[in-house]
mmCIF file of C-alpha atoms in Angstrom:
data_model
loop_
_atom_site.group_PDB
_atom_site.id
_atom_site.type_symbol
_atom_site.label_atom_id
_atom_site.label_comp_id
_atom_site.label_asym_id
_atom_site.label_seq_id
_atom_site.Cartn_x
_atom_site.Cartn_y
_atom_site.Cartn_z
ATOM 1 C CA MET K 1 -7.094 156.732 56.320
ATOM 2 C CA LYS K 2 -7.537 156.804 59.874
ATOM 3 C CA ARG K 3 -3.867 157.130 60.379
ATOM 4 C CA PHE K 4 -3.513 159.628 57.807
ATOM 5 C CA LEU K 5 -6.112 161.651 59.274
ATOM 6 C CA ALA K 6 -4.476 161.255 62.768
ATOM 7 C CA LEU K 7 -1.095 162.595 61.494
ATOM 8 C CA ALA K 8 -2.783 165.242 59.491
ATOM 9 C CA LEU K 9 -4.476 166.600 62.530
ATOM 10 C CA LEU K 10 -1.467 166.181 64.708
ATOM 11 C CA PRO K 11 0.129 169.491 64.036
ATOM 12 C CA ILE K 12 -3.036 171.469 64.650
ATOM 13 C CA VAL K 13 -3.299 169.673 67.865
ATOM 14 C CA PHE K 14 0.297 170.584 68.972
ATOM 15 C CA LEU K 15 -0.352 174.248 67.822
ATOM 16 C CA PHE K 16 -3.267 174.382 69.913
ATOM 17 C CA VAL K 17 -1.961 172.818 72.987
ATOM 18 C CA GLY K 18 1.129 174.882 72.472
ATOM 19 C CA CYS K 19 -0.875 178.100 72.291
ATOM 20 C CA SER K 20 -2.691 177.147 75.501
ATOM 21 C CA SER K 21 0.681 176.090 77.092
ATOM 22 C CA ASN K 22 2.177 179.617 76.080
ATOM 23 C CA ARG K 23 -0.992 181.438 77.661
ATOM 24 C CA ILE K 24 -0.502 179.544 80.720
ATOM 25 C CA ASN K 25 3.442 180.399 80.690
ATOM 26 C CA GLN K 26 2.579 184.052 80.286
ATOM 27 C CA ARG K 27 0.031 183.903 83.042
ATOM 28 C CA LEU K 28 2.588 182.263 85.317
ATOM 29 C CA ILE K 29 5.252 184.986 84.139
ATOM 30 C CA ALA K 30 2.848 187.599 84.955
ATOM 31 C CA LEU K 31 1.823 186.040 88.439
ATOM 32 C CA GLU K 32 5.570 185.975 89.179
ATOM 33 C CA GLN K 33 6.293 189.469 88.411
ATOM 34 C CA ARG K 34 3.311 190.588 90.595
ATOM 35 C CA VAL K 35 4.750 188.593 93.508
ATOM 36 C CA LYS K 36 7.997 190.342 92.868
ATOM 37 C CA ASP K 37 6.339 193.822 92.853
ATOM 38 C CA THR K 38 4.555 192.916 95.988
ATOM 39 C CA ASP K 39 8.003 191.865 97.652
ATOM 40 C CA ILE K 40 9.510 195.047 96.560
ATOM 41 C CA LYS K 41 6.684 197.105 97.934
ATOM 42 C CA ARG K 42 6.581 195.332 101.246
ATOM 43 C CA ASP K 43 10.324 195.486 101.436
ATOM 44 C CA LEU K 44 10.152 199.219 100.873
ATOM 45 C CA GLU K 45 7.299 199.481 103.575
ATOM 46 C CA ILE K 46 9.641 197.643 106.072
ATOM 47 C CA GLU K 47 12.160 200.009 105.523
ATOM 48 C CA LYS K 48 9.937 202.919 106.306
ATOM 49 C CA ILE K 49 8.756 201.415 109.304
ATOM 50 C CA ASN K 50 12.254 200.524 110.481
ATOM 51 C CA ARG K 51 13.282 204.260 109.775
ATOM 52 C CA ALA K 52 10.215 205.395 111.801
ATOM 53 C CA LEU K 53 11.057 203.309 114.559
ATOM 54 C CA ASP K 54 14.744 204.460 114.638
ATOM 55 C CA GLU K 55 13.317 208.084 114.780
ATOM 56 C CA ILE K 56 11.019 207.094 117.886
ATOM 57 C CA LYS K 57 14.019 205.504 119.527
ATOM 58 C CA LYS K 58 16.325 208.657 119.025
ATOM 59 C CA GLU K 59 13.305 210.878 120.256
ATOM 60 C CA GLN K 60 12.810 208.607 123.452
ATOM 61 C CA ALA K 61 16.600 208.657 124.206
ATOM 62 C CA ASN K 62 16.450 212.439 123.746
ATOM 63 C CA MET K 63 12.997 212.731 126.283
ATOM 64 C CA ARG K 64 15.062 210.732 128.536
ATOM 65 C CA ALA K 65 17.869 212.847 128.728
ATOM 66 C CA ILE K 66 15.748 215.959 129.228
ATOM 67 C CA ALA K 67 13.969 214.112 131.998
ATOM 68 C CA GLU K 68 17.022 213.070 133.852
ATOM 69 C CA GLU K 69 18.394 216.866 133.394
ATOM 70 C CA ASN K 70 15.050 218.023 134.800
ATOM 71 C CA GLU K 71 15.384 215.457 137.943
ATOM 72 C CA ARG K 72 18.982 216.798 138.383
ATOM 73 C CA ARG K 73 17.419 220.363 138.428
ATOM 74 C CA ILE K 74 14.685 219.329 140.821
ATOM 75 C CA SER K 75 16.984 217.656 143.178
ATOM 76 C CA GLN K 76 19.077 220.887 143.301
ATOM 77 C CA LEU K 77 15.902 222.763 143.981
ATOM 78 C CA GLU K 78 14.110 220.486 146.634
ATOM 79 C CA PRO K 79 15.843 221.464 149.824
ATOM 80 C CA SER K 80 14.944 225.049 149.298
ATOM 81 C CA THR K 81 11.319 224.804 148.328
ATOM 82 C CA ALA K 82 10.622 221.899 150.761
ATOM 83 C CA SER K 83 11.084 224.136 153.921
ATOM 84 C CA LYS K 84 8.804 226.863 152.052
ATOM 85 C CA ARG K 85 5.864 224.475 151.660
ATOM 86 C CA PRO K 86 3.296 224.099 154.477
ATOM 87 C CA GLN K 87 3.196 220.550 155.876
ATOM 88 C CA GLU K 88 -0.226 220.709 157.564
ATOM 89 C CA LYS K 89 -2.074 220.140 154.258
ATOM 90 C CA ARG K 90 -2.721 216.360 153.570
ATOM 91 C CA VAL K 91 -2.573 215.959 149.703
ATOM 92 C CA GLU K 92 -4.321 212.574 149.008
ATOM 93 C CA GLY K 93 -5.722 211.161 145.699
ATOM 94 C CA SER K 94 -5.710 208.098 143.341
ATOM 95 C CA VAL K 95 -4.053 206.469 140.442
ATOM 96 C CA THR K 96 -5.788 207.460 137.255
ATOM 97 C CA PHE K 97 -3.555 205.617 134.644
ATOM 98 C CA VAL K 98 -0.497 203.451 134.431
ATOM 99 C CA LYS K 99 1.764 202.738 131.343
ATOM 100 C CA GLY K 100 4.980 201.094 131.948
ATOM 101 C CA SER K 101 7.051 202.693 134.754
ATOM 102 C CA THR K 102 4.745 205.945 134.638
ATOM 103 C CA ALA K 103 1.812 206.485 136.769
ATOM 104 C CA PHE K 104 -0.682 209.306 136.609
ATOM 105 C CA ILE K 105 -2.617 210.643 139.471
ATOM 106 C CA SER K 106 -5.520 212.719 140.429
ATOM 107 C CA LEU K 107 -3.760 215.431 141.811
ATOM 108 C CA GLY K 108 -1.987 218.687 140.392
ATOM 109 C CA LYS K 109 -0.594 222.107 140.978
ATOM 110 C CA ASN K 110 -4.097 223.125 142.326
ATOM 111 C CA ASP K 111 -3.759 220.537 145.051
ATOM 112 C CA GLY K 112 0.020 221.688 146.005
ATOM 113 C CA VAL K 113 1.662 219.016 144.107
ATOM 114 C CA LYS K 114 4.934 220.171 142.933
ATOM 115 C CA LEU K 115 7.911 218.468 140.629
ATOM 116 C CA GLY K 116 9.941 216.068 142.959
ATOM 117 C CA ASP K 117 7.206 215.186 145.415
ATOM 118 C CA VAL K 118 7.107 211.612 146.406
ATOM 119 C CA PHE K 119 3.751 209.987 146.650
ATOM 120 C CA GLY K 120 3.118 206.434 148.396
ATOM 121 C CA VAL K 121 0.791 204.228 146.613
ATOM 122 C CA TYR K 122 -1.428 202.016 148.722
ATOM 123 C CA GLU K 123 -4.099 199.617 147.565
ATOM 124 C CA ASN K 124 -6.987 201.351 149.349
ATOM 125 C CA ARG K 125 -7.125 204.217 152.065
ATOM 126 C CA ASP K 126 -7.002 201.748 155.000
ATOM 127 C CA SER K 127 -4.042 199.936 153.784
ATOM 128 C CA LYS K 128 -0.779 200.174 155.766
ATOM 129 C CA GLU K 129 1.569 198.464 153.195
ATOM 130 C CA LYS K 130 3.040 200.809 150.723
ATOM 131 C CA ILE K 131 2.957 199.151 147.317
ATOM 132 C CA ALA K 132 5.413 201.671 145.468
ATOM 133 C CA SER K 133 6.265 205.311 145.359
ATOM 134 C CA ILE K 134 5.633 207.948 142.547
ATOM 135 C CA LYS K 135 8.382 210.696 142.107
ATOM 136 C CA ILE K 136 6.280 213.210 140.210
ATOM 137 C CA THR K 137 7.976 214.544 137.129
ATOM 138 C CA VAL K 138 5.114 216.338 135.326
ATOM 139 C CA VAL K 139 2.679 218.584 137.010
ATOM 140 C CA ASP K 140 -0.473 219.748 135.456
ATOM 141 C CA LEU K 141 -3.223 222.107 137.217
ATOM 142 C CA GLY K 142 -5.538 218.857 138.072
ATOM 143 C CA ALA K 143 -3.189 216.046 137.591
ATOM 144 C CA SER K 144 0.374 214.742 137.893
ATOM 145 C CA SER K 145 2.624 211.750 136.578
ATOM 146 C CA GLY K 146 5.898 210.310 137.753
ATOM 147 C CA GLU K 147 8.168 207.330 137.626
ATOM 148 C CA ILE K 148 7.180 204.440 139.707
ATOM 149 C CA GLU K 149 9.614 203.435 142.281
ATOM 150 C CA GLY K 150 10.273 200.738 144.544
ATOM 151 C CA LYS K 151 7.180 198.433 143.467
ATOM 152 C CA THR K 152 6.380 195.405 145.242
ATOM 153 C CA GLN K 153 3.199 194.701 143.120
ATOM 154 C CA ASP K 154 1.683 196.037 140.104
ATOM 155 C CA ILE K 155 -0.334 199.237 140.532
ATOM 156 C CA SER K 156 -3.904 199.509 139.347
ATOM 157 C CA VAL K 157 -6.076 202.414 138.626
ATOM 158 C CA GLY K 158 -7.939 203.373 141.477
ATOM 159 C CA TYR K 159 -5.184 202.825 143.965
ATOM 160 C CA PHE K 160 -4.711 205.362 146.653
ATOM 161 C CA VAL K 161 -1.822 207.797 146.704
ATOM 162 C CA LYS K 162 -0.599 210.251 149.595
ATOM 163 C CA ILE K 163 2.373 212.623 149.689
ATOM 164 C CA THR K 164 5.443 211.463 151.637
ATOM 165 C CA ARG K 165 7.673 214.312 150.176
#
């Protein structure tokens, strides 16, 4: 009788286990689909980021070309404008920000700074050793920025600058 009862209940047990196994398989399939969907979304975002980076690189190249053209034009103007500038004024200030090969200084148009001016960079006012030069490429009223040239050590905010023309 026990064997008969066990054999009679066996299909019911298999049905129950099969149902549970079926649910697990469905859940697994659903999770796999979510992973695929997430992978697709990630890949699309990576493509967007790569396109944005390509645009940034193109814009940077364009800006470099414009800066080079401006420097070429400035170099053509330097001889004629340098002779018109009074030499007795001492133009001194400090480094206010450094990013990559560009330095920003605390002097601008109001201080007599012109495009193409070259400033020596010193650790402090009393230093005799020039650390680098900054060739001015952008002049605002109270501040300027330019490319760092001939650097012998890193430049820090607060370093002393004076015009060398």
